[in-house]
mmCIF file of C-alpha atoms and ligand atoms in Angstrom:
data_model
loop_
_atom_site.group_PDB
_atom_site.id
_atom_site.type_symbol
_atom_site.label_atom_id
_atom_site.label_comp_id
_atom_site.label_asym_id
_atom_site.label_seq_id
_atom_site.Cartn_x
_atom_site.Cartn_y
_atom_site.Cartn_z
ATOM 1 C CA LEU A 9 69.593 30.598 13.845
ATOM 2 C CA THR A 10 69.575 32.191 10.406
ATOM 3 C CA VAL A 11 66.609 34.160 9.107
ATOM 4 C CA THR A 12 65.873 36.297 6.041
ATOM 5 C CA VAL A 13 64.168 39.691 6.086
ATOM 6 C CA THR A 14 63.187 41.063 2.661
ATOM 7 C CA GLY A 15 63.148 44.834 2.206
ATOM 8 C CA ALA A 16 65.367 45.299 5.263
ATOM 9 C CA THR A 17 65.607 49.053 4.680
ATOM 10 C CA GLY A 18 61.898 49.695 5.357
ATOM 11 C CA PHE A 19 60.336 51.321 8.422
ATOM 12 C CA ILE A 20 58.835 48.079 9.767
ATOM 13 C CA ALA A 21 61.692 45.861 8.566
ATOM 14 C CA THR A 22 64.303 48.026 10.292
ATOM 15 C CA GLU A 23 62.569 47.502 13.629
ATOM 16 C CA LEU A 24 62.235 43.795 12.850
ATOM 17 C CA VAL A 25 65.942 43.510 12.029
ATOM 18 C CA LYS A 26 66.736 45.382 15.245
ATOM 19 C CA GLN A 27 64.690 43.024 17.420
ATOM 20 C CA LEU A 28 66.085 39.939 15.658
ATOM 21 C CA LEU A 29 69.641 41.186 16.232
ATOM 22 C CA GLU A 30 68.808 41.900 19.874
ATOM 23 C CA LYS A 31 67.776 38.250 20.154
ATOM 24 C CA GLY A 32 71.054 37.099 18.612
ATOM 25 C CA TYR A 33 69.765 35.868 15.252
ATOM 26 C CA ASP A 34 71.918 35.745 12.136
ATOM 27 C CA VAL A 35 69.910 37.999 9.860
ATOM 28 C CA ARG A 36 70.165 38.110 6.079
ATOM 29 C CA GLY A 37 68.580 41.345 4.956
ATOM 30 C CA THR A 38 67.684 41.870 1.316
ATOM 31 C CA VAL A 39 67.854 45.321 -0.266
ATOM 32 C CA ARG A 40 67.262 46.691 -3.751
ATOM 33 C CA SER A 41 70.777 48.045 -4.013
ATOM 34 C CA LEU A 42 73.836 47.869 -1.796
ATOM 35 C CA LYS A 43 75.232 50.980 -3.434
ATOM 36 C CA ASN A 44 72.822 53.331 -1.700
ATOM 37 C CA GLU A 45 74.757 53.890 1.534
ATOM 38 C CA GLU A 46 72.148 56.288 2.872
ATOM 39 C CA LYS A 47 69.533 53.523 2.896
ATOM 40 C CA VAL A 48 71.684 50.946 4.671
ATOM 41 C CA ALA A 49 73.867 52.966 7.086
ATOM 42 C CA HIS A 50 71.422 52.582 10.001
ATOM 43 C CA LEU A 51 71.291 48.821 9.459
ATOM 44 C CA LYS A 52 75.074 48.584 9.613
ATOM 45 C CA ALA A 53 75.002 50.598 12.836
ATOM 46 C CA LEU A 54 72.462 48.173 14.341
ATOM 47 C CA ASP A 55 74.660 45.253 13.322
ATOM 48 C CA ALA A 56 77.665 46.828 15.029
ATOM 49 C CA ALA A 57 75.764 47.586 18.228
ATOM 50 C CA LEU A 58 73.697 44.437 18.765
ATOM 51 C CA PRO A 59 74.495 40.797 19.563
ATOM 52 C CA GLY A 60 73.265 39.158 16.334
ATOM 53 C CA ASN A 61 74.916 39.289 12.960
ATOM 54 C CA LEU A 62 73.532 41.055 9.877
ATOM 55 C CA THR A 63 74.556 40.512 6.280
ATOM 56 C CA LEU A 64 73.005 42.484 3.438
ATOM 57 C CA HIS A 65 72.177 40.985 0.042
ATOM 58 C CA GLU A 66 70.923 42.501 -3.195
ATOM 59 C CA ALA A 67 67.797 40.857 -4.548
ATOM 60 C CA ASP A 68 65.216 41.912 -7.111
ATOM 61 C CA LEU A 69 61.556 41.195 -6.439
ATOM 62 C CA LEU A 70 60.822 40.959 -10.140
ATOM 63 C CA GLN A 71 63.629 38.597 -11.053
ATOM 64 C CA GLU A 72 62.868 34.914 -10.754
ATOM 65 C CA GLY A 73 65.454 33.089 -8.633
ATOM 66 C CA SER A 74 66.854 36.307 -7.177
ATOM 67 C CA PHE A 75 66.164 35.142 -3.611
ATOM 68 C CA ASP A 76 67.319 31.523 -4.007
ATOM 69 C CA ASP A 77 70.724 31.928 -2.382
ATOM 70 C CA VAL A 78 69.687 34.219 0.439
ATOM 71 C CA VAL A 79 66.717 32.103 1.484
ATOM 72 C CA LYS A 80 68.677 28.847 1.354
ATOM 73 C CA GLY A 81 69.526 27.761 4.889
ATOM 74 C CA SER A 82 67.192 30.256 6.558
ATOM 75 C CA GLU A 83 64.935 28.923 9.284
ATOM 76 C CA TYR A 84 62.352 31.693 8.905
ATOM 77 C CA VAL A 85 61.698 34.057 6.021
ATOM 78 C CA PHE A 86 60.067 37.398 6.810
ATOM 79 C CA HIS A 87 58.729 38.909 3.600
ATOM 80 C CA THR A 88 58.049 42.582 4.262
ATOM 81 C CA ALA A 89 59.184 44.234 1.001
ATOM 82 C CA SER A 90 56.286 45.811 -0.855
ATOM 83 C CA PRO A 91 55.550 49.351 -2.018
ATOM 84 C CA PHE A 92 53.334 51.245 0.401
ATOM 85 C CA PHE A 93 51.793 54.480 -0.805
ATOM 86 C CA MET A 94 48.182 55.558 -1.047
ATOM 87 C CA GLY A 95 48.420 58.491 -3.460
ATOM 88 C CA ASP A 96 47.968 58.511 -7.214
ATOM 89 C CA SER A 97 50.337 56.583 -9.372
ATOM 90 C CA PRO A 98 50.566 56.929 -13.151
ATOM 91 C CA ASP A 99 50.900 53.163 -13.470
ATOM 92 C CA ALA A 100 49.587 51.418 -10.357
ATOM 93 C CA GLN A 101 49.927 47.971 -11.890
ATOM 94 C CA LYS A 102 53.647 48.479 -12.454
ATOM 95 C CA ASP A 103 54.406 50.578 -9.359
ATOM 96 C CA LEU A 104 52.256 48.818 -6.751
ATOM 97 C CA VAL A 105 50.665 45.586 -7.824
ATOM 98 C CA ASP A 106 53.514 43.891 -9.701
ATOM 99 C CA PRO A 107 56.154 44.336 -6.972
ATOM 100 C CA ALA A 108 53.606 43.229 -4.365
ATOM 101 C CA VAL A 109 52.169 40.189 -6.120
ATOM 102 C CA MET A 110 54.973 39.089 -8.453
ATOM 103 C CA GLY A 111 57.480 40.020 -5.743
ATOM 104 C CA THR A 112 55.759 37.759 -3.235
ATOM 105 C CA THR A 113 55.660 34.947 -5.767
ATOM 106 C CA THR A 114 59.368 35.415 -6.545
ATOM 107 C CA VAL A 115 60.331 35.226 -2.865
ATOM 108 C CA LEU A 116 58.074 32.271 -2.143
ATOM 109 C CA ARG A 117 59.233 30.292 -5.175
ATOM 110 C CA SER A 118 62.725 30.584 -3.692
ATOM 111 C CA VAL A 119 61.307 29.329 -0.388
ATOM 112 C CA SER A 120 59.776 26.345 -2.182
ATOM 113 C CA LYS A 121 63.236 25.363 -3.373
ATOM 114 C CA SER A 122 64.508 25.470 0.247
ATOM 115 C CA LYS A 123 61.506 24.145 2.090
ATOM 116 C CA ASP A 124 63.646 21.472 3.764
ATOM 117 C CA THR A 125 65.260 24.238 5.854
ATOM 118 C CA VAL A 126 62.673 27.026 5.898
ATOM 119 C CA LYS A 127 60.318 26.218 8.746
ATOM 120 C CA ARG A 128 57.921 29.081 8.165
ATOM 121 C CA VAL A 129 57.297 32.225 6.156
ATOM 122 C CA VAL A 130 55.902 35.294 7.880
ATOM 123 C CA LEU A 131 54.359 37.712 5.392
ATOM 124 C CA THR A 132 53.589 41.357 6.165
ATOM 125 C CA SER A 133 50.050 41.701 4.920
ATOM 126 C CA SER A 134 47.805 44.526 6.152
ATOM 127 C CA VAL A 135 44.380 45.382 7.468
ATOM 128 C CA ALA A 136 43.984 46.624 3.876
ATOM 129 C CA ALA A 137 43.521 42.957 2.935
ATOM 130 C CA ILE A 138 40.794 42.622 5.574
ATOM 131 C CA MET A 139 38.748 45.809 5.856
ATOM 132 C CA LYS A 140 36.305 47.077 3.235
ATOM 133 C CA MET A 141 36.458 50.881 3.133
ATOM 134 C CA LYS A 142 35.028 51.808 -0.263
ATOM 135 C CA LYS A 143 31.786 53.053 1.273
ATOM 136 C CA GLY A 144 33.527 54.345 4.412
ATOM 137 C CA PRO A 145 33.832 52.533 7.738
ATOM 138 C CA LEU A 146 31.014 50.042 8.405
ATOM 139 C CA LYS A 147 29.499 51.157 11.694
ATOM 140 C CA GLY A 148 29.278 48.389 14.267
ATOM 141 C CA LYS A 149 31.540 46.067 12.310
ATOM 142 C CA VAL A 150 34.294 44.214 14.163
ATOM 143 C CA TYR A 151 36.725 42.846 11.591
ATOM 144 C CA THR A 152 38.344 39.463 12.257
ATOM 145 C CA ASP A 153 40.917 37.252 10.558
ATOM 146 C CA LYS A 154 38.020 35.679 8.623
ATOM 147 C CA ASP A 155 37.299 38.903 6.693
ATOM 148 C CA TRP A 156 38.793 39.520 3.257
ATOM 149 C CA ASN A 157 38.767 42.802 1.408
ATOM 150 C CA ASP A 158 37.910 41.718 -2.111
ATOM 151 C CA GLU A 159 36.258 44.946 -3.269
ATOM 152 C CA ASN A 160 39.232 47.000 -4.546
ATOM 153 C CA THR A 161 40.742 46.870 -8.023
ATOM 154 C CA VAL A 162 43.944 48.099 -9.613
ATOM 155 C CA SER A 163 42.216 51.328 -10.650
ATOM 156 C CA ASP A 164 40.175 51.753 -7.485
ATOM 157 C CA GLY A 165 42.261 51.252 -4.348
ATOM 158 C CA PRO A 166 45.427 49.773 -5.894
ATOM 159 C CA TYR A 167 47.312 49.555 -2.584
ATOM 160 C CA GLN A 168 44.527 47.589 -0.923
ATOM 161 C CA TYR A 169 44.235 45.455 -4.040
ATOM 162 C CA SER A 170 48.003 44.819 -4.041
ATOM 163 C CA LYS A 171 47.916 43.562 -0.436
ATOM 164 C CA THR A 172 44.902 41.289 -0.936
ATOM 165 C CA GLU A 173 46.277 39.804 -4.144
ATOM 166 C CA ALA A 174 49.773 39.340 -2.683
ATOM 167 C CA GLU A 175 48.363 37.460 0.297
ATOM 168 C CA LYS A 176 46.139 35.302 -1.881
ATOM 169 C CA ALA A 177 49.090 34.445 -4.129
ATOM 170 C CA ALA A 178 51.228 33.616 -1.092
ATOM 171 C CA ARG A 179 48.602 31.376 0.476
ATOM 172 C CA SER A 180 47.941 29.479 -2.712
ATOM 173 C CA LEU A 181 51.653 28.886 -3.364
ATOM 174 C CA ALA A 182 52.219 27.752 0.235
ATOM 175 C CA GLU A 183 49.359 25.284 -0.075
ATOM 176 C CA LYS A 184 50.503 23.998 -3.460
ATOM 177 C CA ASP A 185 54.182 23.666 -2.520
ATOM 178 C CA GLY A 186 53.664 22.582 1.088
ATOM 179 C CA PHE A 187 55.285 25.151 3.364
ATOM 180 C CA GLU A 188 53.923 27.092 6.337
ATOM 181 C CA ILE A 189 52.870 30.699 6.058
ATOM 182 C CA VAL A 190 51.576 33.083 8.706
ATOM 183 C CA THR A 191 50.440 36.621 7.889
ATOM 184 C CA ILE A 192 50.564 39.738 10.055
ATOM 185 C CA HIS A 193 47.933 42.422 9.423
ATOM 186 C CA PRO A 194 49.010 45.759 10.868
ATOM 187 C CA ALA A 195 46.779 48.785 11.044
ATOM 188 C CA PHE A 196 48.529 52.088 10.241
ATOM 189 C CA VAL A 197 51.959 51.682 11.834
ATOM 190 C CA MET A 198 53.361 54.474 14.009
ATOM 191 C CA GLY A 199 56.181 54.521 16.557
ATOM 192 C CA PRO A 200 59.889 55.283 16.874
ATOM 193 C CA VAL A 201 62.050 55.604 13.783
ATOM 194 C CA THR A 202 65.592 54.254 13.567
ATOM 195 C CA ALA A 203 66.677 55.619 10.177
ATOM 196 C CA ASN A 204 66.957 59.167 8.883
ATOM 197 C CA ARG A 205 64.660 58.503 5.912
ATOM 198 C CA ALA A 206 61.309 60.233 5.705
ATOM 199 C CA ASP A 207 59.901 58.539 2.614
ATOM 200 C CA ALA A 208 57.936 55.770 4.350
ATOM 201 C CA THR A 209 54.217 56.598 4.360
ATOM 202 C CA SER A 210 53.955 56.212 8.143
ATOM 203 C CA ILE A 211 56.824 58.611 8.774
ATOM 204 C CA ASN A 212 55.716 61.071 6.148
ATOM 205 C CA THR A 213 52.221 61.146 7.583
ATOM 206 C CA MET A 214 53.309 62.003 11.110
ATOM 207 C CA LYS A 215 55.809 64.523 9.767
ATOM 208 C CA GLY A 216 53.014 66.149 7.768
ATOM 209 C CA PHE A 217 50.773 66.300 10.809
ATOM 210 C CA VAL A 218 53.425 67.772 13.071
ATOM 211 C CA GLU A 219 54.658 70.332 10.553
ATOM 212 C CA HIS A 220 51.554 71.305 8.596
ATOM 213 C CA GLY A 221 48.551 69.856 10.430
ATOM 214 C CA GLU A 222 47.574 67.530 7.609
ATOM 215 C CA TYR A 223 44.829 65.167 8.767
ATOM 216 C CA SER A 224 45.111 62.238 6.418
ATOM 217 C CA PHE A 225 45.468 59.654 9.187
ATOM 218 C CA PHE A 226 43.684 56.343 8.771
ATOM 219 C CA PRO A 227 42.406 56.219 12.370
ATOM 220 C CA TRP A 228 43.349 52.618 13.287
ATOM 221 C CA HIS A 229 46.960 52.545 14.462
ATOM 222 C CA CYS A 230 49.537 50.228 15.983
ATOM 223 C CA ASP A 231 53.123 50.440 17.234
ATOM 224 C CA VAL A 232 56.035 49.436 15.006
ATOM 225 C CA ARG A 233 57.656 47.643 17.972
ATOM 226 C CA ASP A 234 54.550 45.495 18.405
ATOM 227 C CA ILE A 235 54.416 44.743 14.696
ATOM 228 C CA ALA A 236 58.039 43.612 14.686
ATOM 229 C CA ARG A 237 57.427 41.501 17.788
ATOM 230 C CA ALA A 238 54.305 39.976 16.233
ATOM 231 C CA HIS A 239 56.379 38.893 13.223
ATOM 232 C CA ILE A 240 58.963 37.221 15.463
ATOM 233 C CA LEU A 241 56.327 35.531 17.623
ATOM 234 C CA ALA A 242 54.524 34.354 14.492
ATOM 235 C CA ALA A 243 57.747 32.599 13.507
ATOM 236 C CA GLU A 244 58.819 31.336 16.923
ATOM 237 C CA VAL A 245 55.525 30.175 18.435
ATOM 238 C CA PRO A 246 55.139 26.649 17.050
ATOM 239 C CA ALA A 247 51.331 26.734 17.011
ATOM 240 C CA ALA A 248 51.061 30.113 15.267
ATOM 241 C CA THR A 249 48.870 29.804 12.192
ATOM 242 C CA GLY A 250 46.697 31.798 9.827
ATOM 243 C CA ARG A 251 46.221 35.558 9.982
ATOM 244 C CA TYR A 252 46.978 37.930 12.886
ATOM 245 C CA ILE A 253 45.499 41.413 13.044
ATOM 246 C CA VAL A 254 47.453 43.945 15.119
ATOM 247 C CA ALA A 255 45.486 47.159 15.633
ATOM 248 C CA GLN A 256 44.261 49.468 18.360
ATOM 249 C CA PRO A 257 40.772 50.962 18.531
ATOM 250 C CA PRO A 258 40.424 54.005 16.238
ATOM 251 C CA VAL A 259 41.899 57.279 17.411
ATOM 252 C CA PRO A 260 40.904 60.775 16.254
ATOM 253 C CA THR A 261 43.720 63.174 15.378
ATOM 254 C CA LYS A 262 42.364 65.404 18.170
ATOM 255 C CA TYR A 263 43.609 62.819 20.691
ATOM 256 C CA ILE A 264 47.035 62.624 19.039
ATOM 257 C CA SER A 265 47.264 66.389 19.205
ATOM 258 C CA GLN A 266 46.356 66.427 22.901
ATOM 259 C CA VAL A 267 48.947 63.763 23.749
ATOM 260 C CA LEU A 268 51.690 65.541 21.813
ATOM 261 C CA SER A 269 50.796 69.001 23.114
ATOM 262 C CA GLU A 270 50.968 67.804 26.723
ATOM 263 C CA HIS A 271 54.270 66.019 26.218
ATOM 264 C CA PHE A 272 56.007 68.660 24.095
ATOM 265 C CA PRO A 273 54.716 71.979 25.481
ATOM 266 C CA GLN A 274 57.469 73.841 23.600
ATOM 267 C CA TYR A 275 55.896 72.881 20.231
ATOM 268 C CA LYS A 276 52.595 73.968 18.763
ATOM 269 C CA PHE A 277 50.658 71.098 17.209
ATOM 270 C CA PRO A 278 47.575 71.370 15.014
ATOM 271 C CA PRO A 279 44.352 70.812 16.985
ATOM 272 C CA GLY A 280 43.302 67.689 15.078
ATOM 273 C CA LYS A 281 39.751 66.571 14.459
ATOM 274 C CA ASP A 282 37.098 64.265 15.819
ATOM 275 C CA ASP A 283 36.565 61.112 13.878
ATOM 276 C CA ASP A 284 33.455 59.185 12.946
ATOM 277 C CA SER A 285 35.061 55.745 12.765
ATOM 278 C CA SER A 286 34.829 54.931 16.441
ATOM 279 C CA GLU A 287 32.213 52.237 15.914
ATOM 280 C CA THR A 288 34.356 50.158 13.575
ATOM 281 C CA SER A 289 37.117 48.050 15.045
ATOM 282 C CA TYR A 290 39.289 44.970 14.827
ATOM 283 C CA ASP A 291 39.287 41.828 16.918
ATOM 284 C CA VAL A 292 42.910 41.358 17.989
ATOM 285 C CA SER A 293 42.255 38.554 20.473
ATOM 286 C CA LYS A 294 43.851 35.966 18.162
ATOM 287 C CA ALA A 295 47.229 37.749 18.325
ATOM 288 C CA GLU A 296 46.868 38.331 22.057
ATOM 289 C CA LYS A 297 45.915 34.728 22.881
ATOM 290 C CA GLU A 298 47.908 32.701 20.387
ATOM 291 C CA LEU A 299 51.047 34.865 20.152
ATOM 292 C CA GLY A 300 50.871 36.364 23.650
ATOM 293 C CA LEU A 301 51.204 39.809 22.076
ATOM 294 C CA GLN A 302 50.779 42.816 24.344
ATOM 295 C CA MET A 303 50.505 46.182 22.659
ATOM 296 C CA HIS A 304 52.085 49.497 23.651
ATOM 297 C CA PRO A 305 49.551 52.105 24.707
ATOM 298 C CA LEU A 306 49.169 54.474 21.758
ATOM 299 C CA HIS A 307 50.168 57.636 23.639
ATOM 300 C CA GLU A 308 53.645 56.092 24.018
ATOM 301 C CA THR A 309 53.664 55.255 20.329
ATOM 302 C CA TYR A 310 52.996 58.867 19.281
ATOM 303 C CA ILE A 311 55.372 60.395 21.831
ATOM 304 C CA ASP A 312 58.210 58.014 20.907
ATOM 305 C CA MET A 313 57.624 58.591 17.219
ATOM 306 C CA VAL A 314 57.706 62.365 17.453
ATOM 307 C CA THR A 315 60.677 62.267 19.849
ATOM 308 C CA THR A 316 62.715 60.303 17.302
ATOM 309 C CA LEU A 317 61.482 62.404 14.363
ATOM 310 C CA ILE A 318 62.715 65.532 16.132
ATOM 311 C CA GLN A 319 65.985 63.929 17.298
ATOM 312 C CA ARG A 320 66.788 62.851 13.747
ATOM 313 C CA GLY A 321 65.859 66.188 12.257
ATOM 314 C CA ILE A 322 63.114 64.573 10.150
ATOM 315 C CA ALA A 323 60.353 66.759 11.613
ATOM 316 C CA LYS A 324 61.059 70.389 12.371
HETATM 317 P P1 LIG B 422 58.547 51.322 3.787
HETATM 318 O O1 LIG B 422 58.200 52.146 2.605
HETATM 319 O O2 LIG B 422 59.348 51.915 4.866
HETATM 320 O O3 LIG B 422 59.292 49.995 3.337
HETATM 321 C C1 LIG B 422 58.976 49.306 2.182
HETATM 322 C C2 LIG B 422 60.090 48.321 1.873
HETATM 323 O O4 LIG B 422 59.755 47.648 0.648
HETATM 324 C C3 LIG B 422 61.434 49.002 1.651
HETATM 325 O O5 LIG B 422 62.453 48.123 2.037
HETATM 326 C C4 LIG B 422 61.462 49.209 0.147
HETATM 327 O O6 LIG B 422 62.763 49.269 -0.401
HETATM 328 C C5 LIG B 422 60.774 47.928 -0.319
HETATM 329 N N1 LIG B 422 60.165 48.155 -1.630
HETATM 330 C C6 LIG B 422 59.168 49.014 -1.923
HETATM 331 N N2 LIG B 422 58.909 48.956 -3.239
HETATM 332 C C7 LIG B 422 59.754 48.065 -3.772
HETATM 333 C C8 LIG B 422 59.999 47.586 -5.095
HETATM 334 N N3 LIG B 422 59.282 48.016 -6.141
HETATM 335 N N4 LIG B 422 60.984 46.669 -5.283
HETATM 336 C C9 LIG B 422 61.715 46.250 -4.230
HETATM 337 N N5 LIG B 422 61.536 46.665 -2.965
HETATM 338 C C10 LIG B 422 60.569 47.551 -2.745
HETATM 339 O O7 LIG B 422 57.161 50.775 4.315
HETATM 340 P P2 LIG B 422 56.724 49.988 5.633
HETATM 341 O O8 LIG B 422 57.876 49.536 6.413
HETATM 342 O O9 LIG B 422 55.697 50.817 6.259
HETATM 343 O O10 LIG B 422 56.001 48.737 4.960
HETATM 344 C C11 LIG B 422 56.533 47.440 4.995
HETATM 345 C C12 LIG B 422 55.425 46.440 4.739
HETATM 346 O O11 LIG B 422 54.401 46.624 5.707
HETATM 347 C C13 LIG B 422 54.727 46.562 3.381
HETATM 348 O O12 LIG B 422 54.454 45.245 2.930
HETATM 349 C C14 LIG B 422 53.437 47.295 3.714
HETATM 350 O O13 LIG B 422 52.418 46.984 2.784
HETATM 351 C C15 LIG B 422 53.133 46.710 5.078
HETATM 352 N N6 LIG B 422 52.262 47.514 5.906
HETATM 353 C C16 LIG B 422 52.637 48.763 6.333
HETATM 354 C C17 LIG B 422 51.810 49.501 7.134
HETATM 355 C C18 LIG B 422 52.189 50.858 7.645
HETATM 356 O O14 LIG B 422 51.316 51.554 8.181
HETATM 357 N N7 LIG B 422 53.437 51.281 7.538
HETATM 358 C C19 LIG B 422 50.485 48.988 7.540
HETATM 359 C C20 LIG B 422 50.203 47.673 7.069
HETATM 360 C C21 LIG B 422 51.065 46.969 6.289
HETATM 361 P P3 LIG B 422 63.578 50.654 -0.458
HETATM 362 O O15 LIG B 422 64.038 50.926 0.943
HETATM 363 O O16 LIG B 422 64.695 50.375 -1.389
HETATM 364 O O17 LIG B 422 62.627 51.705 -0.929
#
């Protein structure tokens, strides 16, 4: 079976490509540029080592029709490519919102042209499209797939805004053009890294914590392996539909520090902090029941992430 993964170079997409290759799929991965060997070397290594077959294709999120050829003949399309950063941007519309929203529309218009072969699109959305955080965590709130974060704007929470608007655009196009779409809503994704890049927000955040004790963690986490598996299940399980949140209960950085300190006694980790978000959570029963998803315990997620960061020389 042939499938497409957009933004194959990303942290989540790399794990997705890996699991698809392990299952023997023919994977078409899209990248911004094939010339940047550093960004694609790990993908080529996965292709060489695993049963499936990977081909890489250049495609531009902002160029209409750019995905037509790659999507054609794919059974499932996994659209993961989207900028993910939370810091300031001089032009958030151009840097975050356009690639997210127009990019999604570009990819899905190509799907519309091939809807005779594409059985389903799986879109990487986020809990950012679900949870309202402008006034801080809502104590006692359990977020479900029915919740929409419609409170951010391009100038106030542009990343959250980009994810909500991209999902809305995707859902409306799927309804208008008549193809299936399922969305995955990860919390902050942690877990083992397969590339040597450190520029993904997830990787950068853990690196910052390990090296400098920076505490900027959004406290709801999940494992990259579970997110990749959720994407594949969302495609393969015939009855999968709607939105699937994948998140663990909130974790204070103090816990992460304890886990890492016990496992790596030779390193000194920052002590971390308590967190006041423990009364806000996500209902993940839909993913557990309908997809059969079982999540890694978070201590494994942190240990495996830091193990691979050290092995690859990303964290010192
Ligand atoms: P990465 O930064 O590792 O990957 C992002 C991917 O999107 C890369 O392939 C990147 O290409 C591509 N991309 C980014 N900006 C553009 C652009 N302007 N034009 C074309 N391609 C672009 O992030 P993640 O793997 O963490 O994120 C993947 C998806 O998961 C995103 O949709 C993100 O919103 C979502 N997500 C992530 C979470 C997390 O905690 N990591 C949580 C919830 C959702 P290149 O390699 O060339 O830079």
